[in-house]
Short mmCIF file of C-alpha atoms in Angstrom, two decimals:
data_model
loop_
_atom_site.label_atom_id
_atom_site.label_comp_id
_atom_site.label_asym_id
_atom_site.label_seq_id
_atom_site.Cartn_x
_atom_site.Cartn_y
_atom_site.Cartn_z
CA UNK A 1109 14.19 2.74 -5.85
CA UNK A 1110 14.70 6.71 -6.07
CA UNK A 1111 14.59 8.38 -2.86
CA UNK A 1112 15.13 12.11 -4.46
CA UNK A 1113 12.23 13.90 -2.94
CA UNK A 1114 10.89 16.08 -5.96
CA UNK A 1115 7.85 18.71 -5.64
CA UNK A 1116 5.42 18.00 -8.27
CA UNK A 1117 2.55 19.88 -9.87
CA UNK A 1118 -1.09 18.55 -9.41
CA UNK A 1119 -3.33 19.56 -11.51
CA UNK A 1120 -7.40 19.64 -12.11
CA UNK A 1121 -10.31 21.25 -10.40
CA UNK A 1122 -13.68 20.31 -9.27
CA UNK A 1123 -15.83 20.61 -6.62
CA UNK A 1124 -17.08 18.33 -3.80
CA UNK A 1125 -20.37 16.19 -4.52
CA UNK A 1126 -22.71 14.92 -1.94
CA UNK A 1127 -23.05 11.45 -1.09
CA UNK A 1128 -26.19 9.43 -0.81
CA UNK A 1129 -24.64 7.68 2.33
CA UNK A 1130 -25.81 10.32 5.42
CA UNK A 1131 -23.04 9.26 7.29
CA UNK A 1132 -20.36 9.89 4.45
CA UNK A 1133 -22.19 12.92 3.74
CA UNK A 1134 -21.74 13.99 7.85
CA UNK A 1135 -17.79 12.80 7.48
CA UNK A 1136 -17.58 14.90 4.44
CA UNK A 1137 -19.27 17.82 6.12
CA UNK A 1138 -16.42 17.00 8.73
CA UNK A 1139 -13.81 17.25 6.10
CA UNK A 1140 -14.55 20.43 4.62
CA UNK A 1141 -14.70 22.46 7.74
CA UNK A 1142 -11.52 21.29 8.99
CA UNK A 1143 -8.06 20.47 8.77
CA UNK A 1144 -7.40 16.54 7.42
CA UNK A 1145 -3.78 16.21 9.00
CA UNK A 1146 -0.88 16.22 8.74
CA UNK A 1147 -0.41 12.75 7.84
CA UNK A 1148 3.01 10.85 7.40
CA UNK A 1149 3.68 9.66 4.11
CA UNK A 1150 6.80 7.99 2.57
CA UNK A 1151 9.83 8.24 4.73
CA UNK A 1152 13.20 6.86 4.15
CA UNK A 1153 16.35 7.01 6.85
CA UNK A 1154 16.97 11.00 6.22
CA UNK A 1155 13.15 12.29 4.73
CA UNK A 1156 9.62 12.36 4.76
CA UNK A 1157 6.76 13.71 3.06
CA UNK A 1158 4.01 15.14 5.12
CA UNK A 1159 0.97 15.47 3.96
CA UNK A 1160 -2.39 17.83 4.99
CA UNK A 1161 -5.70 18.80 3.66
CA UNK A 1162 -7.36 22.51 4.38
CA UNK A 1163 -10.47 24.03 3.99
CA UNK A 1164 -9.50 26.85 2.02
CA UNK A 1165 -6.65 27.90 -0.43
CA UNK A 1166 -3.54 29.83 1.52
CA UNK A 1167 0.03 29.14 2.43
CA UNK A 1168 0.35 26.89 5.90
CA UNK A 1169 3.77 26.77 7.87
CA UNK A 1170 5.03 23.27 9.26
CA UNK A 1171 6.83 23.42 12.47
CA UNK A 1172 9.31 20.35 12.85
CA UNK A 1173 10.43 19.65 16.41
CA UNK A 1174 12.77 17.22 18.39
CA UNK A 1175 11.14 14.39 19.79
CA UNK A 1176 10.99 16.00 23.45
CA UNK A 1177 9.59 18.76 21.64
CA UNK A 1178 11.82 21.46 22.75
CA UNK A 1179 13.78 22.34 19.13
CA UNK A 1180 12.70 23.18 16.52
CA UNK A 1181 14.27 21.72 13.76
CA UNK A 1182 12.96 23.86 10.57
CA UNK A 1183 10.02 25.23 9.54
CA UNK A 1184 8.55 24.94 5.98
CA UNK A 1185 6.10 26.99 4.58
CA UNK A 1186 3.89 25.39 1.77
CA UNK A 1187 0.28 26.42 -0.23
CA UNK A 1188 -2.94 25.00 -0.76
CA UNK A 1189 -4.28 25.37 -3.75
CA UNK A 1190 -7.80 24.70 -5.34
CA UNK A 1191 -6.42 23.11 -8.84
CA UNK A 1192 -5.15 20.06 -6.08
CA UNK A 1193 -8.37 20.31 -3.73
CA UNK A 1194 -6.24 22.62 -1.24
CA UNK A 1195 -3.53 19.52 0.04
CA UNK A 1196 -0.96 19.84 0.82
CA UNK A 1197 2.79 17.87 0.24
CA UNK A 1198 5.50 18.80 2.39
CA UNK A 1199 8.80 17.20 1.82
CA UNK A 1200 11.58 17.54 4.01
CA UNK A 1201 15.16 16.52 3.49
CA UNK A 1202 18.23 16.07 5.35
CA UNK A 1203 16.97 13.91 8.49
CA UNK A 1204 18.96 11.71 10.93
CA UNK A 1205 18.59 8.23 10.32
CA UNK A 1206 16.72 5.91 12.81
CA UNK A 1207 15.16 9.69 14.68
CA UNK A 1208 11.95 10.70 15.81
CA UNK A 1209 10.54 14.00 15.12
CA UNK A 1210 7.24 15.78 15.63
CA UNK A 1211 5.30 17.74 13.78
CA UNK A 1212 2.60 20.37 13.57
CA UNK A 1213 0.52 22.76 11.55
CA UNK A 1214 -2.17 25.99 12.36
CA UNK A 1215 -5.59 24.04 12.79
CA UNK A 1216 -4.59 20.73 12.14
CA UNK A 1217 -3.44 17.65 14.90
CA UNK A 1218 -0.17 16.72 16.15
CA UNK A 1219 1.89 14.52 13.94
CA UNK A 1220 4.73 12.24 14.62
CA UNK A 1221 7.42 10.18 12.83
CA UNK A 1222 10.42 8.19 13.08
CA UNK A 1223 12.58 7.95 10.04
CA UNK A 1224 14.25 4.51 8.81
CA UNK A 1225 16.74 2.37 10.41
CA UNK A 1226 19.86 2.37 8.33
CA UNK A 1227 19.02 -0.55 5.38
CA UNK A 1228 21.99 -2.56 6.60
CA UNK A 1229 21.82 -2.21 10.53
CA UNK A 1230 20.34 -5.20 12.14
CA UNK A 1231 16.50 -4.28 12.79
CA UNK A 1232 13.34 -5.57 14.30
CA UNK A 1233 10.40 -3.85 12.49
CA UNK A 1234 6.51 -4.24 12.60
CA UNK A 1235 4.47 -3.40 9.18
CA UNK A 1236 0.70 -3.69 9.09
CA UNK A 1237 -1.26 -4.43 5.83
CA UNK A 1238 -4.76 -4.11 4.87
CA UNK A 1239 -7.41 -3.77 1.89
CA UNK A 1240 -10.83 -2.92 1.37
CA UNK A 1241 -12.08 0.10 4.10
CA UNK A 1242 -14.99 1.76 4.38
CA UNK A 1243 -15.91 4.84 6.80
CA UNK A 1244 -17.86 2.06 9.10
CA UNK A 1245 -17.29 1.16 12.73
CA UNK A 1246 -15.65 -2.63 11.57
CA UNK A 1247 -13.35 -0.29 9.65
CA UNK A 1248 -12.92 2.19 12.68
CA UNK A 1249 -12.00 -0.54 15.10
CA UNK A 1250 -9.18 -1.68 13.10
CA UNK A 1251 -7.83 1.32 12.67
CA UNK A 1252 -8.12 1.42 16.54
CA UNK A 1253 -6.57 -1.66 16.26
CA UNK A 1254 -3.57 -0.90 14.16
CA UNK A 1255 -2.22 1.82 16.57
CA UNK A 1256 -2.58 -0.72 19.36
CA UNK A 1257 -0.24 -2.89 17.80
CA UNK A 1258 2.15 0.16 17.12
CA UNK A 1259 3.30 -0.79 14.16
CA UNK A 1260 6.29 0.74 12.41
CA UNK A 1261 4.39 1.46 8.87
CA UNK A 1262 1.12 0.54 7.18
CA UNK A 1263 0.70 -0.74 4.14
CA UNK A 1264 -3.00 -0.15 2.39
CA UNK A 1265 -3.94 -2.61 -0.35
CA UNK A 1266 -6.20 -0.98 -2.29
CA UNK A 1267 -10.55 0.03 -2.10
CA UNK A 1268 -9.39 2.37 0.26
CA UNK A 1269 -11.62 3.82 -0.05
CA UNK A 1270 -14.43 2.84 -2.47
CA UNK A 1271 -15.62 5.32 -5.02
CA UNK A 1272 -17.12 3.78 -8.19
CA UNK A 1273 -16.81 6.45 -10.06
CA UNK A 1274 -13.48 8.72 -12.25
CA UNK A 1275 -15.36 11.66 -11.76
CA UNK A 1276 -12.80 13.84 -10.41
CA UNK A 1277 -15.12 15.66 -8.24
CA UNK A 1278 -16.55 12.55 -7.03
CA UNK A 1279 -12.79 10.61 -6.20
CA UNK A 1280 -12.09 13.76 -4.29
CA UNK A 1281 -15.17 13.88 -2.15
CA UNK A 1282 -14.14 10.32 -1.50
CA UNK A 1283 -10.93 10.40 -0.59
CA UNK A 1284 -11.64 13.34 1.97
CA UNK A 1285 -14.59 11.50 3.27
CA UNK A 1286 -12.25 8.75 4.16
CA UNK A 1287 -9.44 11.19 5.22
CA UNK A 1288 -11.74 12.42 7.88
CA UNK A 1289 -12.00 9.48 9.99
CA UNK A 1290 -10.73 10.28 13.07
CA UNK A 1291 -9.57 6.49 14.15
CA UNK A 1292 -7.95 6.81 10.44
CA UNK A 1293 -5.99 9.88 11.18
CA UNK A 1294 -4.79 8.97 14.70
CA UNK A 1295 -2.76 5.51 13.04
CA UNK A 1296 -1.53 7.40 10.03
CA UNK A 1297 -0.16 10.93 11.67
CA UNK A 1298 1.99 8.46 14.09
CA UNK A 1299 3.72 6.48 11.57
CA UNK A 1300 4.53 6.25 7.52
CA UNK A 1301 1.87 4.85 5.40
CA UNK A 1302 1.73 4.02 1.49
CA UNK A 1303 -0.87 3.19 -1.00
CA UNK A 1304 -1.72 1.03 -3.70
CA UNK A 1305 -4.95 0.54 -5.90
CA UNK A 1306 -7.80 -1.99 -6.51
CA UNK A 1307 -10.65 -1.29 -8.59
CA UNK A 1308 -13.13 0.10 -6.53
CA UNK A 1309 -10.62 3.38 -6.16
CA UNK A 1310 -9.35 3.53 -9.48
CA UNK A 1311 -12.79 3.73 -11.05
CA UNK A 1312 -15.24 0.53 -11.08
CA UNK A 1313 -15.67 -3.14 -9.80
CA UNK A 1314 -13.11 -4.97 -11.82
CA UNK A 1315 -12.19 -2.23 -13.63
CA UNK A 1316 -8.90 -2.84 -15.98
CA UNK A 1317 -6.87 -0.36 -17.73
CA UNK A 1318 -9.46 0.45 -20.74
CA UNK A 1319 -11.49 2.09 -17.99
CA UNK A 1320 -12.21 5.62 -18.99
CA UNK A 1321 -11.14 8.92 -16.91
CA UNK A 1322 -8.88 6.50 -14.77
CA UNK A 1323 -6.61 9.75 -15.21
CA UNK A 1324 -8.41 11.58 -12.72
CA UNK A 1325 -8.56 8.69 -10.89
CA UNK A 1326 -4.59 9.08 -11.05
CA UNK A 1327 -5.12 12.69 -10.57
CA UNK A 1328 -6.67 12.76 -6.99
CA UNK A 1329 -4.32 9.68 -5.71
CA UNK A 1330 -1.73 11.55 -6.35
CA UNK A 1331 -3.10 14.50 -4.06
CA UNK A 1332 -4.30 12.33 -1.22
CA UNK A 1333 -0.94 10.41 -1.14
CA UNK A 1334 2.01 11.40 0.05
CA UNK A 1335 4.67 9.07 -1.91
CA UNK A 1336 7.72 10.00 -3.60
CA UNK A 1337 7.05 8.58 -6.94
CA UNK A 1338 3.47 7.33 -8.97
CA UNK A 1339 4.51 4.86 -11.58
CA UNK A 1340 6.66 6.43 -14.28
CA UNK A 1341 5.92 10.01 -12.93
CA UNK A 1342 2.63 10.07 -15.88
CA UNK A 1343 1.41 6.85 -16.05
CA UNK A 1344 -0.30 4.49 -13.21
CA UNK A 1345 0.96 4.90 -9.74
CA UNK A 1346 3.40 1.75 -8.66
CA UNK A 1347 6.15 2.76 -6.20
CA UNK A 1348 8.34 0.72 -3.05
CA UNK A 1349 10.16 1.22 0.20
CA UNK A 1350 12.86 -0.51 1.99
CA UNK A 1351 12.01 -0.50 6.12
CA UNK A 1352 15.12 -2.38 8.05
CA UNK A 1353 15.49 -5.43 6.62
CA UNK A 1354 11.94 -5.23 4.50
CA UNK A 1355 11.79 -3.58 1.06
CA UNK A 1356 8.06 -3.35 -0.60
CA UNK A 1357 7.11 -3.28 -3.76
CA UNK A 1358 3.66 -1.79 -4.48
CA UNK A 1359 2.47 -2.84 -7.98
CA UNK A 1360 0.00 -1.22 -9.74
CA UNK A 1361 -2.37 -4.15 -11.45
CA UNK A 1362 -5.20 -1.91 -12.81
CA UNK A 1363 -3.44 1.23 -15.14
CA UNK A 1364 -1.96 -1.04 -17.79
CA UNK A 1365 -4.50 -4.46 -17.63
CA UNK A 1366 -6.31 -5.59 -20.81
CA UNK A 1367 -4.34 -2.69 -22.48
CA UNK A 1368 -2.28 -4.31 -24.90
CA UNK A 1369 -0.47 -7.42 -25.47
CA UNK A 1370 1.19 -9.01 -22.96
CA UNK A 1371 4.90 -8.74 -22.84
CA UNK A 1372 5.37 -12.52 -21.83
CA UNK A 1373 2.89 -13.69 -24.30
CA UNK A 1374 1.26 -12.00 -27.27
CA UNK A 1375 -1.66 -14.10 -27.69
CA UNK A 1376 -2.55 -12.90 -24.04
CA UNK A 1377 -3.52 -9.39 -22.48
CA UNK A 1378 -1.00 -7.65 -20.25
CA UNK A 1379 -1.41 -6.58 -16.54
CA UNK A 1380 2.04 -5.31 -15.61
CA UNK A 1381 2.48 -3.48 -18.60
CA UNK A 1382 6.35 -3.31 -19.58
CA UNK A 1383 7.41 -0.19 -18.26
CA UNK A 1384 6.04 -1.28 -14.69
CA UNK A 1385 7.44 -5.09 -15.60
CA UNK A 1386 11.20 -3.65 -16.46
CA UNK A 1387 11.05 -1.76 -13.10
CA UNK A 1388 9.67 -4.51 -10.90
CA UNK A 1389 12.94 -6.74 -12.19
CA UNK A 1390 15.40 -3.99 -12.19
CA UNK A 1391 14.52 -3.14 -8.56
CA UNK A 1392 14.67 -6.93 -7.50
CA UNK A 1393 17.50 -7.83 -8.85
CA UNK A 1394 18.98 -4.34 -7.16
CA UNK A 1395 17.54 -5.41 -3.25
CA UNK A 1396 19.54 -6.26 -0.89
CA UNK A 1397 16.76 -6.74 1.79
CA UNK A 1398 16.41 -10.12 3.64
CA UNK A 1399 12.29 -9.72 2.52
CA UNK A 1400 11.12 -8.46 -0.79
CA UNK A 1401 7.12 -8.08 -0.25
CA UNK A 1402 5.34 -7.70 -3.38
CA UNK A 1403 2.10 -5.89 -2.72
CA UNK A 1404 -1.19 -5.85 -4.81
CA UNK A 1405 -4.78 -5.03 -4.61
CA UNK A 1406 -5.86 -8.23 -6.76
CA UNK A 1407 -4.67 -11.99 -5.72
CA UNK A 1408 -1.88 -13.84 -7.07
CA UNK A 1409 -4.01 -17.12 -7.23
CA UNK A 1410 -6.74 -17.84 -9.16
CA UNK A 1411 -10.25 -17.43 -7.78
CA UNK A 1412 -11.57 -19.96 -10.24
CA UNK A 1413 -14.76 -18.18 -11.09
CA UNK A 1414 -15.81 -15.77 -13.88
CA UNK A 1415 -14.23 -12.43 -12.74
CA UNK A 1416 -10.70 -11.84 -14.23
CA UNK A 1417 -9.06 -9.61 -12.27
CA UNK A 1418 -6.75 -11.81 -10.91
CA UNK A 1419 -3.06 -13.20 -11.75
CA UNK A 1420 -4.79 -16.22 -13.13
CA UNK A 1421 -6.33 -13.98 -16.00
CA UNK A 1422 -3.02 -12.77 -17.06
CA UNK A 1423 -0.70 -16.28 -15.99
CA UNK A 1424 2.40 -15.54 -19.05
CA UNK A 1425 3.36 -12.51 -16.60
CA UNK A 1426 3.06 -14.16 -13.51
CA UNK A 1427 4.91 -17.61 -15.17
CA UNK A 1428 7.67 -14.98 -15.95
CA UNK A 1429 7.94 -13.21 -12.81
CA UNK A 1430 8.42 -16.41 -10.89
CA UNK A 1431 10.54 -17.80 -13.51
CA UNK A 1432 12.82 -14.37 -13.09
CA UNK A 1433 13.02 -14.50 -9.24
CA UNK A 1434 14.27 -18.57 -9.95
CA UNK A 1435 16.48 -17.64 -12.46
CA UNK A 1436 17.84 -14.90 -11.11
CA UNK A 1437 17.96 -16.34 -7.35
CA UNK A 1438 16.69 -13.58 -5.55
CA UNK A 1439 15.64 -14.71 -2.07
CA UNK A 1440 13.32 -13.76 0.18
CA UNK A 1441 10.33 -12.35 -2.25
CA UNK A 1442 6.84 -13.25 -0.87
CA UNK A 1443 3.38 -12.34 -2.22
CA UNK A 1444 0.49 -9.82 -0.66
CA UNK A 1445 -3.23 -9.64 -1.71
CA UNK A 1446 -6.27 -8.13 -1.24
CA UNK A 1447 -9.44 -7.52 -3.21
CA UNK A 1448 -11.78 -10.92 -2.18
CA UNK A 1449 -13.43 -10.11 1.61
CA UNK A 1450 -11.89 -13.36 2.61
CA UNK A 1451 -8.31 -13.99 4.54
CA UNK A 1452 -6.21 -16.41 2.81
CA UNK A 1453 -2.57 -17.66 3.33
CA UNK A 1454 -0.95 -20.06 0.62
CA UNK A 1455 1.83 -21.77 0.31
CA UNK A 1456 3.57 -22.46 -3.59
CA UNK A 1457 5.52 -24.89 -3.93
CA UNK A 1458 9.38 -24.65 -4.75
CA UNK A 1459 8.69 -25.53 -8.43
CA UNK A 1460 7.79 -21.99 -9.15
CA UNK A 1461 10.38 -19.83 -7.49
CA UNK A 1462 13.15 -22.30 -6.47
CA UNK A 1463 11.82 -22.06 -2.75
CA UNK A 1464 8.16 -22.44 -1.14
CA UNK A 1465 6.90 -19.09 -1.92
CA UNK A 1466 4.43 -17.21 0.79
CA UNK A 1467 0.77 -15.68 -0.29
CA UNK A 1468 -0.67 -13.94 2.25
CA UNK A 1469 -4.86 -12.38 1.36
CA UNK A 1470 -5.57 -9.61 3.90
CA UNK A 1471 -9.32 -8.70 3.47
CA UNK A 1472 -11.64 -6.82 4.34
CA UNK A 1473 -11.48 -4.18 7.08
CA UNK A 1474 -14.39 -3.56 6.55
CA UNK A 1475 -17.64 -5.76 7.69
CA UNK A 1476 -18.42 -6.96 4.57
CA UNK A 1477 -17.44 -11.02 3.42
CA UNK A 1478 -17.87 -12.56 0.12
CA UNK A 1479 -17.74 -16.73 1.40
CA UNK A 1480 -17.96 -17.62 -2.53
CA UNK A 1481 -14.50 -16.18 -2.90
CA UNK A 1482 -13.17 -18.39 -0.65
CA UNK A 1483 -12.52 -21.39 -2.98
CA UNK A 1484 -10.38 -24.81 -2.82
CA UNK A 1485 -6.86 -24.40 -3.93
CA UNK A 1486 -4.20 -26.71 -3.81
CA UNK A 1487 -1.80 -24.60 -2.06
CA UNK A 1488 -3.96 -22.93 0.59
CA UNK A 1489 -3.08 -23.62 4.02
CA UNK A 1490 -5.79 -21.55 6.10
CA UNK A 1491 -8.19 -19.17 5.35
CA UNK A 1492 -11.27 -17.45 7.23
CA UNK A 1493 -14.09 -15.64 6.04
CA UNK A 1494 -13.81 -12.95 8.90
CA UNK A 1495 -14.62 -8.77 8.68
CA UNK A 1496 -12.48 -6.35 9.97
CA UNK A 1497 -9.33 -7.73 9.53
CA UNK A 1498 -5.57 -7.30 8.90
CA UNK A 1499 -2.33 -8.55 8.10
CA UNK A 1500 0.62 -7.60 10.58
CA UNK A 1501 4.26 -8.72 9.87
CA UNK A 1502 7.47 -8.72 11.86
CA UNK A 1503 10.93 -9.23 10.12
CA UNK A 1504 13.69 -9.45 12.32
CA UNK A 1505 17.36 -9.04 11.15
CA UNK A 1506 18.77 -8.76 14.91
CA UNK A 1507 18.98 -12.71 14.86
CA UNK A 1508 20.70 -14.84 11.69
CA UNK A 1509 19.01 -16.16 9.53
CA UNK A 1510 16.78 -12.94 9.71
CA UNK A 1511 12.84 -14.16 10.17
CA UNK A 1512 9.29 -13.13 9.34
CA UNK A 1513 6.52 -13.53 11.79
CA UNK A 1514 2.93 -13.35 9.93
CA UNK A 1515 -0.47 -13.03 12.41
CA UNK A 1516 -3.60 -12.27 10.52
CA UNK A 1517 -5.34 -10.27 13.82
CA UNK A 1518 -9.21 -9.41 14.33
CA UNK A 1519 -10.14 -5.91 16.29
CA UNK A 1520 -9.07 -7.69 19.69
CA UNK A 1521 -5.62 -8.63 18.42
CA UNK A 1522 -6.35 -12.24 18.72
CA UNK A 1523 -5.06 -14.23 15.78
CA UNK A 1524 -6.74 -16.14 13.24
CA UNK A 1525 -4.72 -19.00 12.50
CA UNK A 1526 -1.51 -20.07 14.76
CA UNK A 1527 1.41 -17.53 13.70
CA UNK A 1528 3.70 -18.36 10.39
CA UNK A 1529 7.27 -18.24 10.86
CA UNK A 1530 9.46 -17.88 7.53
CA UNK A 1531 13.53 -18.15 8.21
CA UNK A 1532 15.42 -16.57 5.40
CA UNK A 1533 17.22 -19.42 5.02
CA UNK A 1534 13.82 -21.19 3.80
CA UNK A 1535 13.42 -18.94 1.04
CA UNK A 1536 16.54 -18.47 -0.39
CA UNK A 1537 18.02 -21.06 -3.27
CA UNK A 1538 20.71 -22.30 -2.80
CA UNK A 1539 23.95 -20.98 -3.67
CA UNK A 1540 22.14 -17.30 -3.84
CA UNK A 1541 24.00 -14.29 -2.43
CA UNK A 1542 23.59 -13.69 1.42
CA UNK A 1543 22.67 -17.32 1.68
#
């Protein structure tokens, strides 16, 4: 991936609508008379982004400090401005690798970080996963949860949060709605988080890429979310990370779907889109992580009913991205979901990849469950219809083969199903690289 940190120019106006939801509307009310952060966005082993949300238009200061808090490191001086809702993207360079740091700003709550362990160093890190949030108390509690488990980074999946709509004013009173949550803010200005899509945040229920205004939709991610690139820098808003001896791959499956013909197949629509398709390989056949996680909002399976926005709708691409990670023998790649209110892990046989190749459905946080989604498969191995839930794994390089530990945890940190166990050595081909 590209770790240059560039600024970058936001821009559209609108104004805040009310919701019809009184407690959204009180959260909102919340949102707009204070500060929303800082929050940590991406980080790498030497930078971070830090991001923040103000009331009004001005120019804020961020103080970095040591982690005893006794040095200042820098401070950076940044403005709100209404054509990007008044947030707020600082990015800082020049880090040590593998260091804490604190963080503050005039009005808004302490903030925290660590940046990366060195890609190569032998590692032990935690990431947390999850889709499909509201601002309810389910959704509260495992937030609450998350920060109990202290993991390194979180990962969100998409419908976080849900808007339904591409009005720009609208997405915005949304996003800081969401924002506000205090049980939100506590996990995510203590540790690194990045951000996919699903439909109910890029515009509509099973919205594809023919959706109209989903560039506002673009618009407002892109000033809620503190990443360090959003697709091809105008177009959709894919991006990845490497974390120890993890590199992610968030993939954008709603900007380009139903747009055009499908790269892999011309007699079928596209998902990936081939600008997002030729950067998806490039960057996996570039990894040299133990663990590629490939992250979406939608599932990789099919959910065998009549909604298509799934990987079963658009099968040439996904035939041809497990036929690339075969052909081209890249261990370690397993698959995230969201999107279907029901927790899911599957197993695929080696046929497809050259090794059994992990699935793992984290949804909802939320309280909501959607038992019809939760149909046969041939490959499933467990699966729970359970609310306010969420994916943690641990990949551990610090022992050879490296491992990753799966636990699909409730809000009391109790599991749902026993603990999965990959060894890299059971998902690499043989004769690969690193083997």
């Amino acid at each position: 991936m590209n770790n240059a940190l560039s600024r970058r120019t936001f821009l559209a106006a609108g104004a805040a609508i009310p919701l019809a939801d009184a407690a959204c509307r009180a959260a909102e009310g919340a949102a707009a008379a204070e500060v929303i952060g800082p929050l940590v966005g991406h980080t790498d082993t030497t930078s971070t982004i830090l991001w923040a949300r103000f009331a009004k238009p001005g120019r804020h200061v961020l103080k970095l400090r040591t982690a005893d808090g006794k040095e200042t490191v820098r401070e950076i001086t940044a403005e709100a401005k209404a054509e990007n809702d008044n947030t707020i993207h600082w990015f800082i360079s020049g880090l040590e690798t593998g260091t804490r740091y604190l963080a503050e700003t005039a009005g808004g709550r302490p903030c925290s970080f660590t940046t990366a362990p060195a890609p190569e160093a032998p590692a032990k890190v935690k990431l947390a996963f999850g889709s499909c949030a509201r601002e309810d108390e389910g959704s509260r509690a495992v937030w609450t949860r998350m920060l109990a488990e202290n993991p390194d980074v979180v990962v969100l999946g998409g419908d976080t949060p849900y808007i339904d709509s591409t009005d720009i004013a609208k997405q915005r009173s949304r996003h800081r709605a969401f924002a506000s949550v205090p049980e939100y803010q506590s996990l995510l200005s203590t540790r690194p988080f990045w951000s996919t899509w699903d439909d109910h945040d890029f515009g509509k229920n099973d919205a594809d890429g023919t959706l109209k205004g989903k560039e506002n939709s673009r618009q407002v991610f892109t000033e809620y979310r503190a990443q360090t690139e959003f697709g091809d820098g105008k177009e959709g808003i894919y991006t990845s990370f490497r974390w120890g001896p993890v590199e992610m791959f968030l993939i954008d499956a709603r900007w380009w779907s139903y747009t055009g013909p499908s790269f892999a197949d011309p007699t079928q629509k596209t998902l990936l889109g081939k600008g997002q398709w030729e950067w998806l390989t490039a960057q996996l056949r570039a990894s040299t992580a133990p663990f590629k996680l490939l992250m979406n909002g939608v599932i990789w399976e099919d959910k065998q009913n009549k909604e298509k926005d799934d990987w079963e709708t658009y099968n040439a691409e996904r035939a041809a991205l497990f036929t690339f990670i075969k052909e081209q023998r890249i261990s370690g790649v397993m698959l995230i979901g969201g999107d279907i209110h029901v927790t899911r892990l599957l197993r695929y046989p080696p046929k497809f990849a050259g090794y059994p190749l992990w699935d793992f459905i984290s949804s909802p946080i939320h309280d909501k469950v959607i038992p019809a989604l939760n149909v046969p498969h041939p490959f499933l191995l467990e699966s729970k219809e359970q609310p306010n839930t969420f994916l943690e794994l641990t990949a551990d390089s610090t022992v050879q083969p490296p491992t990753l530990t799966a636990r699909f945890l409730d809000t009391e940190g109790k599991s749902l199903f026993a603990d999965t166990v990959v060894s890299l050595s059971d998902v690499t081909p043989k004769g690969t690289r690193g083997e």
